[in-house]
Short mmCIF file of C-alpha atoms in Angstrom, two decimals:
data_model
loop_
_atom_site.label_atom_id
_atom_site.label_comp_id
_atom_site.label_asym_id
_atom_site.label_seq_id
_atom_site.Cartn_x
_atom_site.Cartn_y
_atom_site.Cartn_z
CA UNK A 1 -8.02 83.35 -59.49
CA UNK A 2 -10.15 80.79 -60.45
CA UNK A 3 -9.96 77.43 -62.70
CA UNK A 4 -10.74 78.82 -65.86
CA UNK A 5 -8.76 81.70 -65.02
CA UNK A 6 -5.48 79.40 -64.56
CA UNK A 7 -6.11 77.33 -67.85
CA UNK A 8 -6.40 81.14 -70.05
CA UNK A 9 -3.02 82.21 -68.70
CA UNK A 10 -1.24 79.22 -68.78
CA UNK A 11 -2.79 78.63 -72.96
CA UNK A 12 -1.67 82.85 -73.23
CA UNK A 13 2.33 81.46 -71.93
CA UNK A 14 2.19 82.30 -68.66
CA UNK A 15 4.36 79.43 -66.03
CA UNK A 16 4.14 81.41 -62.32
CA UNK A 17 1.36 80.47 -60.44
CA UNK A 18 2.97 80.95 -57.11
CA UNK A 19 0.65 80.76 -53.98
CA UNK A 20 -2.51 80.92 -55.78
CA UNK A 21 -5.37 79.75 -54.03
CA UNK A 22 -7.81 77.04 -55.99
CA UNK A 23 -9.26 75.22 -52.85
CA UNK A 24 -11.31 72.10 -53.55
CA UNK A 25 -11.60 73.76 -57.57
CA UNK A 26 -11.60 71.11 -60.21
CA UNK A 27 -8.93 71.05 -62.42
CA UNK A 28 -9.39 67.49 -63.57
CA UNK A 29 -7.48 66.72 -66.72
CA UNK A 30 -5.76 70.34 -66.61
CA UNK A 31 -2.34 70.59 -68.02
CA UNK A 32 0.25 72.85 -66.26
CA UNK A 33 3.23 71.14 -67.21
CA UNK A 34 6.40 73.14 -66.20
CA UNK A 35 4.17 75.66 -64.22
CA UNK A 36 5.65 76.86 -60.81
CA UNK A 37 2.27 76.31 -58.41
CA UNK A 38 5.05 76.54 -55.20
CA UNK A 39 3.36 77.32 -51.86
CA UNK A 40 -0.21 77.38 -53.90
CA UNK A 41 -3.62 76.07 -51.82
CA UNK A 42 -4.70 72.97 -53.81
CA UNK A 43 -6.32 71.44 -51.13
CA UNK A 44 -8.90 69.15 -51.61
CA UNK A 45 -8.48 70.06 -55.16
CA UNK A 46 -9.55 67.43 -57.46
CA UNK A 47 -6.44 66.94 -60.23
CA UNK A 48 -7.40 64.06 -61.44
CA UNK A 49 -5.27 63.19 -64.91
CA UNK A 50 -3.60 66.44 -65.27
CA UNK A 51 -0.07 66.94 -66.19
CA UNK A 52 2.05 68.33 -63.67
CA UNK A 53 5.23 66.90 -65.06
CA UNK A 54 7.94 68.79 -64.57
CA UNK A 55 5.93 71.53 -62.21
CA UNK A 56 7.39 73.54 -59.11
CA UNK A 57 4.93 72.98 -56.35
CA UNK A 58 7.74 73.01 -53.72
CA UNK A 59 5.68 74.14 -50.26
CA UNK A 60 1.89 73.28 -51.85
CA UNK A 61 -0.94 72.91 -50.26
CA UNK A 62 -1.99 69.35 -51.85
CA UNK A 63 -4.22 67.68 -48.75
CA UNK A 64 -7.17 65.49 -49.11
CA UNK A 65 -6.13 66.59 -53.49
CA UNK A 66 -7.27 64.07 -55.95
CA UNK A 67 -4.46 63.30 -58.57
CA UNK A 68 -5.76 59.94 -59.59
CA UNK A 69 -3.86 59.39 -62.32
CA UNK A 70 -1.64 62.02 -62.82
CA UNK A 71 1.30 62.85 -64.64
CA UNK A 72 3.92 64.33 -61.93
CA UNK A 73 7.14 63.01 -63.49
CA UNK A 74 10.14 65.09 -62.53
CA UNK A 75 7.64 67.17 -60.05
CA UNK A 76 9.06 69.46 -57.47
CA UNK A 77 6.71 68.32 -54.53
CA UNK A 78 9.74 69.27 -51.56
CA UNK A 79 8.44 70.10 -48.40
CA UNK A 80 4.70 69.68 -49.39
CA UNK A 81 1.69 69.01 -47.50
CA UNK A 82 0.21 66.11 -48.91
CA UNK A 83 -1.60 64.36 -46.29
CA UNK A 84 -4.79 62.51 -47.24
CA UNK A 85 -4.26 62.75 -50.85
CA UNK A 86 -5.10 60.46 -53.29
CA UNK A 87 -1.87 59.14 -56.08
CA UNK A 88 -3.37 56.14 -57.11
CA UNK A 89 -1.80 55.40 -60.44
CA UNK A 90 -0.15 58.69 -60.33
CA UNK A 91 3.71 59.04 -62.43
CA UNK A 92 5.62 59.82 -59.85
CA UNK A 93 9.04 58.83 -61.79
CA UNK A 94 11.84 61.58 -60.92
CA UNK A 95 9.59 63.48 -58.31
CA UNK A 96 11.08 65.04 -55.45
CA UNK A 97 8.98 64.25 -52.31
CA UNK A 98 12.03 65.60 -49.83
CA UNK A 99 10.54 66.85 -46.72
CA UNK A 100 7.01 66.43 -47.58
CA UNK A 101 3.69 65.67 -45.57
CA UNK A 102 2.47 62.24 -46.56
CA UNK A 103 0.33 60.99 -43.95
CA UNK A 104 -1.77 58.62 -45.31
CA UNK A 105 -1.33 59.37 -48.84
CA UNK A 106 -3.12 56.67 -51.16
CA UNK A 107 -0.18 54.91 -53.05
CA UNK A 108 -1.41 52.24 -55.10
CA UNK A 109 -0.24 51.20 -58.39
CA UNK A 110 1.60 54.96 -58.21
CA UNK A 111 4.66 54.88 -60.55
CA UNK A 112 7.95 55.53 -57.93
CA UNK A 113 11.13 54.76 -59.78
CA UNK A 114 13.91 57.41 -58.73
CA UNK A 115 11.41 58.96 -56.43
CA UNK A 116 12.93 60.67 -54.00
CA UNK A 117 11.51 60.37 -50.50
CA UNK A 118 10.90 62.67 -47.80
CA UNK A 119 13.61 61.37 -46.26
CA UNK A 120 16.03 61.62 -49.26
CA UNK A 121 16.11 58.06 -49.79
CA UNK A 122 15.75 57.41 -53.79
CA UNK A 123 13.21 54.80 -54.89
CA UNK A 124 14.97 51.69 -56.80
CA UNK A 125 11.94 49.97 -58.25
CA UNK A 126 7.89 51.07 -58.98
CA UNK A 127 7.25 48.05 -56.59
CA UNK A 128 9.50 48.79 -53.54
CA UNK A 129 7.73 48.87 -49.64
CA UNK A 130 6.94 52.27 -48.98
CA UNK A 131 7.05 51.67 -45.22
CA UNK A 132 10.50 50.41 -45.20
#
């Protein structure tokens, strides 16, 4: 499957996207909101600005992934690989991160609050010390 592929079925209804592989494909500014992407290849992937809010991407493949900027509010993320990936300014409000790869992830300015952590520790604040 490729990019516009994945934008046609998800306009035509469809929500299971489940271990698709879209390697380094751009999907910058896509919106999959609600979509189950769990165990897909995203890596590298650039997802810039697109709405994941709400998405199942429990097991992804999200390294070295752009998502500058996006909207993963209430995002299943559990157990993910997200090493190297970039979530400047990302909405991370409500996510669950349990058990997920995030070796140097890029953080800043991301949006936290009642995050929880791969350690299952709940984030109280946008502005709390991610290495405490």
């Amino acid at each position: 499957m490729n990019s516009k592929e994945l934008q046609e079925r998800y306009a035509a209804g469809e929500r299971y996207f489940c271990a698709i592989d879209l390697v380094q494909a751009n999907l910058s500014g896509i919106n999959l909101s609600g979509a189950n992407l769990s165990r897909a290849d995203l890596s590298g992937a650039n997802l810039s600005r697109a709405d994941l809010s709400g998405a199942k991407l429990r097991c992804a493949k999200l390294e070295r992934a752009n998502l500058t900027d996006a909207k993963l509010h209430r995002a299943n993320l559990g157990r993910g690989k997200l090493a190297g990936a970039k979530l400047s300014r990302a909405d991370l409000r409500a996510a669950n991160l349990k058990g997920a790869d995030l070796a140097e992830v890029d953080w800043k300015d991301a949006e936290l609050w009642g995050t929880v952590m791969p350690d299952g520790r709940v984030v109280s604040s946008s502005t709390q010390d991610l290495a405490s």
